[in-house]
mmCIF file of N, CA, C and O in Angstrom:
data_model
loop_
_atom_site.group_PDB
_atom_site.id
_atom_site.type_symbol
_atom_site.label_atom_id
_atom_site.label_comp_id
_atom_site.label_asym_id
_atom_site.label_seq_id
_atom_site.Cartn_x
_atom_site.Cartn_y
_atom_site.Cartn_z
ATOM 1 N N UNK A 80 -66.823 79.581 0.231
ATOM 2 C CA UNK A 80 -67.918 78.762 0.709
ATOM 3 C C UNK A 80 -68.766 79.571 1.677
ATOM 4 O O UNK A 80 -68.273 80.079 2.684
ATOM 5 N N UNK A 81 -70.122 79.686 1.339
ATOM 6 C CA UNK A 81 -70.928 80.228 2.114
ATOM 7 C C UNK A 81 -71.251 79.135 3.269
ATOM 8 O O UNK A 81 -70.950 77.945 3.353
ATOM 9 N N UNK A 82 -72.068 80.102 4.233
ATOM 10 C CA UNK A 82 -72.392 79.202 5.640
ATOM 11 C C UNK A 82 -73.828 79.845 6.348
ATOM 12 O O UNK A 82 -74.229 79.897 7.511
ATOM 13 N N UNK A 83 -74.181 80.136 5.515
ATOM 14 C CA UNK A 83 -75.719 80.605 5.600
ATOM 15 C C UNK A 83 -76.695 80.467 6.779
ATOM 16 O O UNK A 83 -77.200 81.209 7.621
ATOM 17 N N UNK A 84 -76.724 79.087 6.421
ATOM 18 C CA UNK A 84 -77.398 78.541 7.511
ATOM 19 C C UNK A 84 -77.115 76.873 7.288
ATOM 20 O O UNK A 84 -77.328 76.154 6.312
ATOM 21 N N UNK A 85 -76.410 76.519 8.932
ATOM 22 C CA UNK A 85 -75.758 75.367 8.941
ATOM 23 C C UNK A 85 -76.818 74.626 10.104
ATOM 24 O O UNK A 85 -76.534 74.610 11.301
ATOM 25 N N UNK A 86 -78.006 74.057 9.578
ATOM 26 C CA UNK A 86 -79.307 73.666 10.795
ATOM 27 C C UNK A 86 -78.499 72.250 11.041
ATOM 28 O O UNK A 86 -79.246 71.301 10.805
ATOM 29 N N UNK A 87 -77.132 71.834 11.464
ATOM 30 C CA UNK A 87 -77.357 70.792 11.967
ATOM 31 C C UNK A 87 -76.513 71.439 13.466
ATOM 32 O O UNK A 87 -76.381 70.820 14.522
ATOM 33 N N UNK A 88 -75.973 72.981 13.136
ATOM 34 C CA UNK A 88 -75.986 73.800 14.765
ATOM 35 C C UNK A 88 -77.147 73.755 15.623
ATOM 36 O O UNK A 88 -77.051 73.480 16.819
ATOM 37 N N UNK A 89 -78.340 74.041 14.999
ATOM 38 C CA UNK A 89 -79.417 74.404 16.176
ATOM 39 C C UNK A 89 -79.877 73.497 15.805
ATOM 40 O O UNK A 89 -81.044 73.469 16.196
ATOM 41 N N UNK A 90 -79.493 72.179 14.901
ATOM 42 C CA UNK A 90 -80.352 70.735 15.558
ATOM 43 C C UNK A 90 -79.449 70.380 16.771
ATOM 44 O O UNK A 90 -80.177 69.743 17.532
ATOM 45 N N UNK A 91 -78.174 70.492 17.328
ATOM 46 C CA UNK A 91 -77.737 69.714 18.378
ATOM 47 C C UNK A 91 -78.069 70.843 19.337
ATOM 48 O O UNK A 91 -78.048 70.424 20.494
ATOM 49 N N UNK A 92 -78.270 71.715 19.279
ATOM 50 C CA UNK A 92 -78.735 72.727 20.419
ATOM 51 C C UNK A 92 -80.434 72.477 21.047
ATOM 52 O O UNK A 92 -80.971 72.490 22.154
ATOM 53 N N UNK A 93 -80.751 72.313 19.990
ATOM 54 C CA UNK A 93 -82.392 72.108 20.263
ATOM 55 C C UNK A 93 -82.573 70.607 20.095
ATOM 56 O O UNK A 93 -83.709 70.328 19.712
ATOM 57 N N UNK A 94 -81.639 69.388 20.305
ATOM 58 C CA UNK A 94 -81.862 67.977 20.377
ATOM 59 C C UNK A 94 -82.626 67.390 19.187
ATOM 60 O O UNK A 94 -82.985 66.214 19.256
ATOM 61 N N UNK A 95 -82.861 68.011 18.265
ATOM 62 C CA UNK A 95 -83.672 67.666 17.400
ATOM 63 C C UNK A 95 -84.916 67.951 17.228
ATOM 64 O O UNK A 95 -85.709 67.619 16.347
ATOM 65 N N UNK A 96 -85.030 68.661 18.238
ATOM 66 C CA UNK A 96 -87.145 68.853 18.413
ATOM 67 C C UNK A 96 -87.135 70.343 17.105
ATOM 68 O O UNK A 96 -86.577 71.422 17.306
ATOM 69 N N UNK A 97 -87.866 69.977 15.906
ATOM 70 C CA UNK A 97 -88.267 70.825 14.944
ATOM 71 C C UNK A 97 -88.877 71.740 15.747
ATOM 72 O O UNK A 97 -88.082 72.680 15.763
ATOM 73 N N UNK A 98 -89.965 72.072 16.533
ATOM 74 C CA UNK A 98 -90.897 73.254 17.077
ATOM 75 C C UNK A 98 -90.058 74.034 17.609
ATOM 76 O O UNK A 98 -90.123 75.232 17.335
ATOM 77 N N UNK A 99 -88.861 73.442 18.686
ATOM 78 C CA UNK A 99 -88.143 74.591 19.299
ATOM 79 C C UNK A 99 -87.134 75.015 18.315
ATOM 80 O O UNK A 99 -86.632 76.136 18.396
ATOM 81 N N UNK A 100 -86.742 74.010 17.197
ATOM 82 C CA UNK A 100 -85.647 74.980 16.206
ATOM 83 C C UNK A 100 -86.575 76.010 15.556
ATOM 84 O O UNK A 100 -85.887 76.958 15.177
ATOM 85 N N UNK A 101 -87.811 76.182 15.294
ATOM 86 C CA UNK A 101 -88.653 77.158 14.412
ATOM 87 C C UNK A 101 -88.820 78.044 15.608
ATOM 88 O O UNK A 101 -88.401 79.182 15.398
ATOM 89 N N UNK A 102 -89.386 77.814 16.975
ATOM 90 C CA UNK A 102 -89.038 79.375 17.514
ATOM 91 C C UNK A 102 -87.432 79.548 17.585
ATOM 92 O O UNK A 102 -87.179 80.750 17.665
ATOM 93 N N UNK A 103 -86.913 79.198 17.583
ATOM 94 C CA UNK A 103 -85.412 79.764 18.090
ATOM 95 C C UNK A 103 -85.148 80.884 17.104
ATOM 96 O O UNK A 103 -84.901 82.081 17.257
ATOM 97 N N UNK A 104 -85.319 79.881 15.741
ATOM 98 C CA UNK A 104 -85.334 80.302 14.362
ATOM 99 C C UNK A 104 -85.800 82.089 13.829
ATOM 100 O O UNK A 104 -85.138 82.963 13.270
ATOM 101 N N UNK A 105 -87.457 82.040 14.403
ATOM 102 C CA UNK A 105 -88.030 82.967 14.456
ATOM 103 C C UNK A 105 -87.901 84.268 15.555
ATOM 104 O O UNK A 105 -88.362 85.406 15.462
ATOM 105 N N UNK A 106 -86.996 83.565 16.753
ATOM 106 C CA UNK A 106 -86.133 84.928 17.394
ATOM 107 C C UNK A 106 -85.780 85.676 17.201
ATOM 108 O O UNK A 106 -86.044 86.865 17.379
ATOM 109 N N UNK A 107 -84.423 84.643 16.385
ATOM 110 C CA UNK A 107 -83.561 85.133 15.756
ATOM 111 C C UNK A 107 -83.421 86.312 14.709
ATOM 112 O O UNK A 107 -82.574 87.198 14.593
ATOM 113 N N UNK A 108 -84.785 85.939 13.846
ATOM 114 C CA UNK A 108 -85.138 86.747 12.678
ATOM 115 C C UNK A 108 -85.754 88.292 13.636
ATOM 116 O O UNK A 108 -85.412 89.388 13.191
ATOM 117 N N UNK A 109 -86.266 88.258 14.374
ATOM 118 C CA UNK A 109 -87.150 89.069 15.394
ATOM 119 C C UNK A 109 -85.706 89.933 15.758
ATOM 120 O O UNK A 109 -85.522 91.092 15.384
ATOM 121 N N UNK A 110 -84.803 89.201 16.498
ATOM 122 C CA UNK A 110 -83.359 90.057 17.085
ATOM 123 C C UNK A 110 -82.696 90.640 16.101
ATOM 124 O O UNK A 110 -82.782 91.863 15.988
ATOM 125 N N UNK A 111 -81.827 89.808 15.108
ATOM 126 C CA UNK A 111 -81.014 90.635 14.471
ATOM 127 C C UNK A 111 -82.135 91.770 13.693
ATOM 128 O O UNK A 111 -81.623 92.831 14.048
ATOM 129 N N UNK A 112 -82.900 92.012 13.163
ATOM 130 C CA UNK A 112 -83.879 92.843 12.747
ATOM 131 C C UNK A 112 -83.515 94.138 13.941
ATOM 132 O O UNK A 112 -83.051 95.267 13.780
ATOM 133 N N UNK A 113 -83.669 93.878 14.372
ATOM 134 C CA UNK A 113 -83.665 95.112 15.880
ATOM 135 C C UNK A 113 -82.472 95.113 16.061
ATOM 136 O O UNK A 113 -82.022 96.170 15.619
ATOM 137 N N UNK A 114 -81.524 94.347 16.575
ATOM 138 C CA UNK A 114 -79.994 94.731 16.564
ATOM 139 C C UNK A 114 -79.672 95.497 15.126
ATOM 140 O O UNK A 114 -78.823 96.369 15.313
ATOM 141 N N UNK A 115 -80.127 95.418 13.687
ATOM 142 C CA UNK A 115 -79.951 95.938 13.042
ATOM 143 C C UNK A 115 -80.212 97.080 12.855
ATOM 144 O O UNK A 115 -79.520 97.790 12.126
ATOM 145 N N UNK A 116 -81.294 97.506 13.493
ATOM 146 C CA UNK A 116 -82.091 98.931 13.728
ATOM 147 C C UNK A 116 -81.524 99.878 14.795
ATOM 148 O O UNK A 116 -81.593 101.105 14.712
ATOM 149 N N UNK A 117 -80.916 99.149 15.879
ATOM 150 C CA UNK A 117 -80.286 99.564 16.638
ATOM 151 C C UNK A 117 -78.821 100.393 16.100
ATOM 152 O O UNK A 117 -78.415 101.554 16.134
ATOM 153 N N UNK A 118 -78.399 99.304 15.684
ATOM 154 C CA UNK A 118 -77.102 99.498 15.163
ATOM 155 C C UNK A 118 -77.466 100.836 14.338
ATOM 156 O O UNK A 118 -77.205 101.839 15.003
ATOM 157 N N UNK A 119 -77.771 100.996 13.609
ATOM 158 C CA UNK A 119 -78.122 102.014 12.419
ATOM 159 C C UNK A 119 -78.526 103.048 13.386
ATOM 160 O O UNK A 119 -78.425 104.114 12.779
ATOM 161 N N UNK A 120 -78.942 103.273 14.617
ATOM 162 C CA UNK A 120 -79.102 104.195 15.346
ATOM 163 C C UNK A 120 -78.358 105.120 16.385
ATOM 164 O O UNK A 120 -78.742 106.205 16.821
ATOM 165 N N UNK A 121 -77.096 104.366 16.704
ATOM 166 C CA UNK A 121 -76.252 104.366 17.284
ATOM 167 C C UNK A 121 -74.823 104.762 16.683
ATOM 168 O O UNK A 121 -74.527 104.089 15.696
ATOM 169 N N UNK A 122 -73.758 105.835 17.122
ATOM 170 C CA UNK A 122 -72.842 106.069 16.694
ATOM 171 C C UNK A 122 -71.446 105.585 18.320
ATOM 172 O O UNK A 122 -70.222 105.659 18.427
ATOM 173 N N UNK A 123 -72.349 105.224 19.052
ATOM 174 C CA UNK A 123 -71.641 105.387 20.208
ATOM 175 C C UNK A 123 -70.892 103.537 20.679
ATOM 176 O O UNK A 123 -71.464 102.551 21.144
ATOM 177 N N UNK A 124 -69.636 103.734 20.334
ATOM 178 C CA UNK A 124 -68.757 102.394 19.967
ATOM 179 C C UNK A 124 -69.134 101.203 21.173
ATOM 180 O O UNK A 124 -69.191 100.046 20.757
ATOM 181 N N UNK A 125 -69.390 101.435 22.639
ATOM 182 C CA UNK A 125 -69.766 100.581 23.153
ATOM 183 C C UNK A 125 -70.965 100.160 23.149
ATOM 184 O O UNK A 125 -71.009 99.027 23.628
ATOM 185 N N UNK A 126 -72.185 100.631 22.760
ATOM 186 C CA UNK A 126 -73.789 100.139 22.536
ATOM 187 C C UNK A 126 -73.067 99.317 20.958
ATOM 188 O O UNK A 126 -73.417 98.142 20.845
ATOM 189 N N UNK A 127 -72.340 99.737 20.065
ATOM 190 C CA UNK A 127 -72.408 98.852 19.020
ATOM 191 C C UNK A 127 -71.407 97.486 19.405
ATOM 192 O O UNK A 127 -71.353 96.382 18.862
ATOM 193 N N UNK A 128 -70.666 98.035 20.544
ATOM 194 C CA UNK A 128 -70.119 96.237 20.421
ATOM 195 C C UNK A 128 -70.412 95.480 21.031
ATOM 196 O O UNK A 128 -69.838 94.399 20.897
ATOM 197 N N UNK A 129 -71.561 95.635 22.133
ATOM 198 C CA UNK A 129 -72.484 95.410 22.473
ATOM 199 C C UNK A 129 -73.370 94.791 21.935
ATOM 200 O O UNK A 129 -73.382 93.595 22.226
ATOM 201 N N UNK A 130 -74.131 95.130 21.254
ATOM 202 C CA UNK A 130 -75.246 94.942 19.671
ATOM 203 C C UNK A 130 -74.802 93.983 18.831
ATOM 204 O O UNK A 130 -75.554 93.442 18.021
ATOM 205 N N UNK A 131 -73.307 93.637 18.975
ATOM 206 C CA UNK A 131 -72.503 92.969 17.758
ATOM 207 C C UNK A 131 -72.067 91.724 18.338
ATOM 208 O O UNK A 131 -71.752 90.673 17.780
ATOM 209 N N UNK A 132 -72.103 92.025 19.532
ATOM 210 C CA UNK A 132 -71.186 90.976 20.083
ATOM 211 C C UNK A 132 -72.373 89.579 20.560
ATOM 212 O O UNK A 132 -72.298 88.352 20.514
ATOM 213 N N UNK A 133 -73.490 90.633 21.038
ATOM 214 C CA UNK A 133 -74.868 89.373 20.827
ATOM 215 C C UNK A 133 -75.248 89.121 20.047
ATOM 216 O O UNK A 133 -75.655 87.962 20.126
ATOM 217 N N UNK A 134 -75.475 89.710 18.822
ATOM 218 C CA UNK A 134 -76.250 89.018 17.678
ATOM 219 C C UNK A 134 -74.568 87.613 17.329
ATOM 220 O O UNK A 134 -74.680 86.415 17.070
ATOM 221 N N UNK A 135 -73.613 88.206 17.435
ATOM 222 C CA UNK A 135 -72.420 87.163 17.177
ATOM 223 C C UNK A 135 -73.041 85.669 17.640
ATOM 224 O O UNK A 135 -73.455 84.807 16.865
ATOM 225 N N UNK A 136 -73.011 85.616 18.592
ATOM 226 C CA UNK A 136 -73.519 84.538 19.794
ATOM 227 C C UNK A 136 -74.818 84.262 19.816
ATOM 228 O O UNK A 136 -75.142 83.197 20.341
ATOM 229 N N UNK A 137 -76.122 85.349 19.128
ATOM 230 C CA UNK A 137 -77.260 84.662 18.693
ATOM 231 C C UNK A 137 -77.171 83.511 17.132
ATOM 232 O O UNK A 137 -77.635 82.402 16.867
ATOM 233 N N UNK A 138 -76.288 84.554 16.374
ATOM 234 C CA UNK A 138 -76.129 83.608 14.927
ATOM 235 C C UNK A 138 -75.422 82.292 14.969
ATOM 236 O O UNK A 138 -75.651 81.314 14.258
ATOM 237 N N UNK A 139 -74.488 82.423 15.954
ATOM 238 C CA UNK A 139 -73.493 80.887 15.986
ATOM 239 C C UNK A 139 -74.536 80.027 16.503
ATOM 240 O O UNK A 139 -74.550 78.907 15.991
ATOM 241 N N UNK A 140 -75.312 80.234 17.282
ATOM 242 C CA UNK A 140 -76.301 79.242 18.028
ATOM 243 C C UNK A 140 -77.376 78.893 17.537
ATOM 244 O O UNK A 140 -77.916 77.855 17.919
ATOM 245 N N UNK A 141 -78.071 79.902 16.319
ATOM 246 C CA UNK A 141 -78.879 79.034 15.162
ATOM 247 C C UNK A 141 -78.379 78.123 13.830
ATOM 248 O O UNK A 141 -78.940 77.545 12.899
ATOM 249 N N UNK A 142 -76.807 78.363 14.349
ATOM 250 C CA UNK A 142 -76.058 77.661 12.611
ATOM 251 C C UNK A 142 -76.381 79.093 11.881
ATOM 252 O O UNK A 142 -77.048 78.851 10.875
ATOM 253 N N UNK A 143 -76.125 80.617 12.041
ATOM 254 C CA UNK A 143 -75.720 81.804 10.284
ATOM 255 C C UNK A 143 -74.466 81.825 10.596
ATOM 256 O O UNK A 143 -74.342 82.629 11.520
ATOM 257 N N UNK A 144 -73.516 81.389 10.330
ATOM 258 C CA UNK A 144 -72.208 81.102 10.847
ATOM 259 C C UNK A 144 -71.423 82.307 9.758
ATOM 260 O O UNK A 144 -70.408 82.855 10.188
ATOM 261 N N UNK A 145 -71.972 82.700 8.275
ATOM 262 C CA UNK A 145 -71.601 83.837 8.039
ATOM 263 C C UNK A 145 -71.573 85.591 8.696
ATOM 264 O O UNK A 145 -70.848 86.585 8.655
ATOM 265 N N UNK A 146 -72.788 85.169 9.245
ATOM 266 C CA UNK A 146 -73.118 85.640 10.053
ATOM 267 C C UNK A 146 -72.549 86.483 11.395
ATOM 268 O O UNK A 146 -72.493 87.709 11.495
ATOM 269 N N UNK A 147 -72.035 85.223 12.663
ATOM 270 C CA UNK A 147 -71.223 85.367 13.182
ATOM 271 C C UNK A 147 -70.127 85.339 12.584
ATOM 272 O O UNK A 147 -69.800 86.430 13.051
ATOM 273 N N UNK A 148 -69.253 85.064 11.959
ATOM 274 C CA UNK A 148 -67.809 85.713 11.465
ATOM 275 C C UNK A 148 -67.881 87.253 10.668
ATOM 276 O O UNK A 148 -67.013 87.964 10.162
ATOM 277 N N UNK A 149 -69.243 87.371 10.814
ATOM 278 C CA UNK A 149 -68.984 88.926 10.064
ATOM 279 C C UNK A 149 -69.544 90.240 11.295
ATOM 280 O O UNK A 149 -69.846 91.421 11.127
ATOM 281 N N UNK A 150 -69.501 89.477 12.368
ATOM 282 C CA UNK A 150 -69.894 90.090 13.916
ATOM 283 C C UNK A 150 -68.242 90.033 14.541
ATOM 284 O O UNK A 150 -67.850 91.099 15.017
ATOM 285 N N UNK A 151 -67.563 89.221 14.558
ATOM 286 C CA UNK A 151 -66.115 88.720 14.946
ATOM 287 C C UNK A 151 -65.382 89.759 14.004
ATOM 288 O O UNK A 151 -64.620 90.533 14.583
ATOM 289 N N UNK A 152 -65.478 89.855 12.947
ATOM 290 C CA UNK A 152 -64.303 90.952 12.179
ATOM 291 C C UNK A 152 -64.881 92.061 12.942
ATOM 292 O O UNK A 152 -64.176 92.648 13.763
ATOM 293 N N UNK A 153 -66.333 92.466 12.710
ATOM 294 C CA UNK A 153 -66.890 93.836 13.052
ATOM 295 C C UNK A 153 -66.132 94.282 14.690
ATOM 296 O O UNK A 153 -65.621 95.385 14.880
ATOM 297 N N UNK A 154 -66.174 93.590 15.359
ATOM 298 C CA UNK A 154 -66.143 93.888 16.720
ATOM 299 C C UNK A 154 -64.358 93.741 16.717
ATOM 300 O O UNK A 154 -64.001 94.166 17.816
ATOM 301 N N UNK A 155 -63.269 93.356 16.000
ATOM 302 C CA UNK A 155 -62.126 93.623 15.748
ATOM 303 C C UNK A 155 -61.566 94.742 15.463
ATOM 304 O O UNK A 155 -60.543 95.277 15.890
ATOM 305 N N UNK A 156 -62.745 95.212 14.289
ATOM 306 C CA UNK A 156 -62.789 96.985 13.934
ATOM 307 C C UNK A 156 -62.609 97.679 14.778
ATOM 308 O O UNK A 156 -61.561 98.247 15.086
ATOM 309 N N UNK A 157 -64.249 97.745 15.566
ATOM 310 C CA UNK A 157 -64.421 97.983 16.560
ATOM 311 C C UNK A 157 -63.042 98.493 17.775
ATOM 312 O O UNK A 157 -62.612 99.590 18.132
ATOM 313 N N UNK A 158 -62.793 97.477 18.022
ATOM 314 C CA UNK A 158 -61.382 97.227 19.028
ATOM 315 C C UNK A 158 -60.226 98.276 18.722
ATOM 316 O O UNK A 158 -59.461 98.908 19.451
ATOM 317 N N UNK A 159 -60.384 98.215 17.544
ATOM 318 C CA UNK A 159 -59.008 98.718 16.631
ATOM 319 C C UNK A 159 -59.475 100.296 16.554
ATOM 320 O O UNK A 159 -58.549 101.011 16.170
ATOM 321 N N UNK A 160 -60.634 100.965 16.815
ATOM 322 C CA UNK A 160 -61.133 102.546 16.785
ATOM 323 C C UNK A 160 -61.399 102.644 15.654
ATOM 324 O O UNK A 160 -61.321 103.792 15.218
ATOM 325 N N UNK A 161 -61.763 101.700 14.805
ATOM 326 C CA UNK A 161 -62.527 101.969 13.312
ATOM 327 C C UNK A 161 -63.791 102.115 13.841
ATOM 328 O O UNK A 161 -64.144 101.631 14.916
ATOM 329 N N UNK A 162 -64.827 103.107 12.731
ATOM 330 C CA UNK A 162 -66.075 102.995 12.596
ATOM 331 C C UNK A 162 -66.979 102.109 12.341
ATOM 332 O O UNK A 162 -66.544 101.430 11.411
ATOM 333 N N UNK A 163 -67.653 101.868 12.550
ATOM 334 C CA UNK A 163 -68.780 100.522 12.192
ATOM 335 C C UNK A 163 -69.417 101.044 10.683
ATOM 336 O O UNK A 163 -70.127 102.015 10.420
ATOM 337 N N UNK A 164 -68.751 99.792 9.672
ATOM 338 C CA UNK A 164 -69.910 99.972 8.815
ATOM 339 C C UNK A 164 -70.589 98.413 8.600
ATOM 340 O O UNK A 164 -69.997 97.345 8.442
ATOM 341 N N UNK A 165 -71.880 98.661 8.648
ATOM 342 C CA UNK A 165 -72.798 96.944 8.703
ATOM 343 C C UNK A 165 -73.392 97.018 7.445
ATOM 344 O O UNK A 165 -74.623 97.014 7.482
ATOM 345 N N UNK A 166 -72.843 97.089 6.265
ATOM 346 C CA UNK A 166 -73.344 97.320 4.736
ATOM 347 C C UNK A 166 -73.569 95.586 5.004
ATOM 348 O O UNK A 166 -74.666 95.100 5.278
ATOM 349 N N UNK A 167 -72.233 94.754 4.855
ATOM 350 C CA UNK A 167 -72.266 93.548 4.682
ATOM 351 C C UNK A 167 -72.481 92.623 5.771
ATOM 352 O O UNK A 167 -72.411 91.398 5.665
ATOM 353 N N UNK A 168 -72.831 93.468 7.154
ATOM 354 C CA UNK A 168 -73.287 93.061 8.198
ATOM 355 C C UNK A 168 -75.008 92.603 7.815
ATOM 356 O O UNK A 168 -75.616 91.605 8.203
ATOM 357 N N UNK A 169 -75.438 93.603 7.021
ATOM 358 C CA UNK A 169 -76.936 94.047 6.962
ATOM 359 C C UNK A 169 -77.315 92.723 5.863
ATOM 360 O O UNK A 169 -78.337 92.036 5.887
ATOM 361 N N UNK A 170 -76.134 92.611 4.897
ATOM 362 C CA UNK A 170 -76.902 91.566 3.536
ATOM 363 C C UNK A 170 -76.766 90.342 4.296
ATOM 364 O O UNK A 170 -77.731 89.586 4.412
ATOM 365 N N UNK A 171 -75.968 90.160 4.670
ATOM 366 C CA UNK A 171 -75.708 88.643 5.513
ATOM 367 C C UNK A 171 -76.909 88.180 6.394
ATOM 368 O O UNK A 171 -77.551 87.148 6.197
ATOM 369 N N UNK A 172 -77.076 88.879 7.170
ATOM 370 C CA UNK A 172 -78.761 88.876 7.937
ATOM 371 C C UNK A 172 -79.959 88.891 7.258
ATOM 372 O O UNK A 172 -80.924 88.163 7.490
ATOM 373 N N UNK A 173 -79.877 89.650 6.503
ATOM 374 C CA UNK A 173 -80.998 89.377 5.324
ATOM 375 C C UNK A 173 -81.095 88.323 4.580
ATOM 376 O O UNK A 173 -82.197 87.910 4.219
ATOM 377 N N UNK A 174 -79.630 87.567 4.145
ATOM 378 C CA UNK A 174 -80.011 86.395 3.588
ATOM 379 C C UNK A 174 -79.939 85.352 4.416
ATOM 380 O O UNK A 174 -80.157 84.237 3.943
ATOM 381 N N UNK A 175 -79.653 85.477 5.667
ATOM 382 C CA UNK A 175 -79.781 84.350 6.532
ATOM 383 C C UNK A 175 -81.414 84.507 6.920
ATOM 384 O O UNK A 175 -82.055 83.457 6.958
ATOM 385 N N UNK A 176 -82.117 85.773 7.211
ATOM 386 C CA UNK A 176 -83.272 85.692 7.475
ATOM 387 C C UNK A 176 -84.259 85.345 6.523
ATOM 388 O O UNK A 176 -85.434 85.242 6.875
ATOM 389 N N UNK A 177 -83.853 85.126 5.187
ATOM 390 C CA UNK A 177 -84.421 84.701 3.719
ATOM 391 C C UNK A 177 -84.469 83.175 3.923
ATOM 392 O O UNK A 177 -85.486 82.501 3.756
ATOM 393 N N UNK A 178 -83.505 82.790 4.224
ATOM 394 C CA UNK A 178 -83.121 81.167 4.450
ATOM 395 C C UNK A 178 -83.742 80.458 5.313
ATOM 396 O O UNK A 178 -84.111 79.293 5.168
ATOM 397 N N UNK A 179 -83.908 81.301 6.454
ATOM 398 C CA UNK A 179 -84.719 81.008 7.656
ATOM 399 C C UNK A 179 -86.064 81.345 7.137
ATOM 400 O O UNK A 179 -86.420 80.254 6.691
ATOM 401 N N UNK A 180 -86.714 81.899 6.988
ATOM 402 C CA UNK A 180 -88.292 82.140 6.598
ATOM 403 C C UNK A 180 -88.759 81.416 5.490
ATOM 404 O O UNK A 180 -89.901 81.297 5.045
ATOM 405 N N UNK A 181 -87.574 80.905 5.080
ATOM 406 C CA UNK A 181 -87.794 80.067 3.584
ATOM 407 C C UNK A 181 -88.179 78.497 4.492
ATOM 408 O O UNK A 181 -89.152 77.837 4.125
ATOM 409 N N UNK A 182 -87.217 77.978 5.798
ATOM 410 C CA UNK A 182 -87.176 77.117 6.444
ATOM 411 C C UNK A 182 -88.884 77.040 7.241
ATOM 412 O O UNK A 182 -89.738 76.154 7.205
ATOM 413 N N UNK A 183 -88.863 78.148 7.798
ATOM 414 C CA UNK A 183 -90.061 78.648 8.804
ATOM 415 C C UNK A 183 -91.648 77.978 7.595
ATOM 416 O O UNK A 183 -92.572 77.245 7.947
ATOM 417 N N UNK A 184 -91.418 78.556 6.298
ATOM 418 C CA UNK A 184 -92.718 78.440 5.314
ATOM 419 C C UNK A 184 -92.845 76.916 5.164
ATOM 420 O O UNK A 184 -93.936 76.367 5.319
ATOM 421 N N UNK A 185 -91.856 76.311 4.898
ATOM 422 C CA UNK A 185 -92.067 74.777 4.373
ATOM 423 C C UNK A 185 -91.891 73.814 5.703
ATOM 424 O O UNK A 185 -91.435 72.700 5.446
ATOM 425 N N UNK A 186 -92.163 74.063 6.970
ATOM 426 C CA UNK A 186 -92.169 73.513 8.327
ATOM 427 C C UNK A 186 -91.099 72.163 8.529
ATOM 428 O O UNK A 186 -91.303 71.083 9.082
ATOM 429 N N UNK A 187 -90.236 72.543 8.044
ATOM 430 C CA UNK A 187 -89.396 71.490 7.824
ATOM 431 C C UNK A 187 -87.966 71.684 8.775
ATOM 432 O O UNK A 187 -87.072 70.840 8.725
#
């Protein structure tokens, strides 16, 4: 079961007000984009768990709940002296940011 995007997270975060779930929304897409760029720039284990450990805690708080659980294994790696690879870090964000811009177009 996917968990893509679960908007009834950042409806109880944002009380229901649609305008502040579409910026939150559009942060979001704005951050992990750059945490992703980051990441890809960085070989040095504390800037990435760092990088990982906020976008974790940005995604749980818009509802990409795949998202955050694929920030939670990463940063386990992490822990453990594995290397970071964000192959499936990278598709997950992309299709959560697909989902979201899909949300963002139809103002809903």
């Amino acid at each position: 079961m996917t968990r893509t995007l679960d908007r009834s997270v950042l409806a109880a975060a944002t009380f229901g007000n649609e305008e502040l779930e579409h910026e939150v929304l559009s942060m979001f897409c704005r951050q992990s984009a750059t945490a992703l760029n980051q990441l890809a720039g960085t070989s040095a284990p504390e800037i990435q768990g760092e990088l990982i450990h906020t976008l974790k805690g940005s995604a749980r708080s818009v509802g990409a709940l795949d998202v955050g659980d694929i920030c939670q294994q990463i940063e386990a790696e992490l822990a453990a002296g594995r290397s970071l690879d964000i192959d499936l870090l990278r598709s997950k964000v992309e299709e959560a940011n697909r989902e979201i811009s899909a949300v963002l177009a139809r103002g809903v």
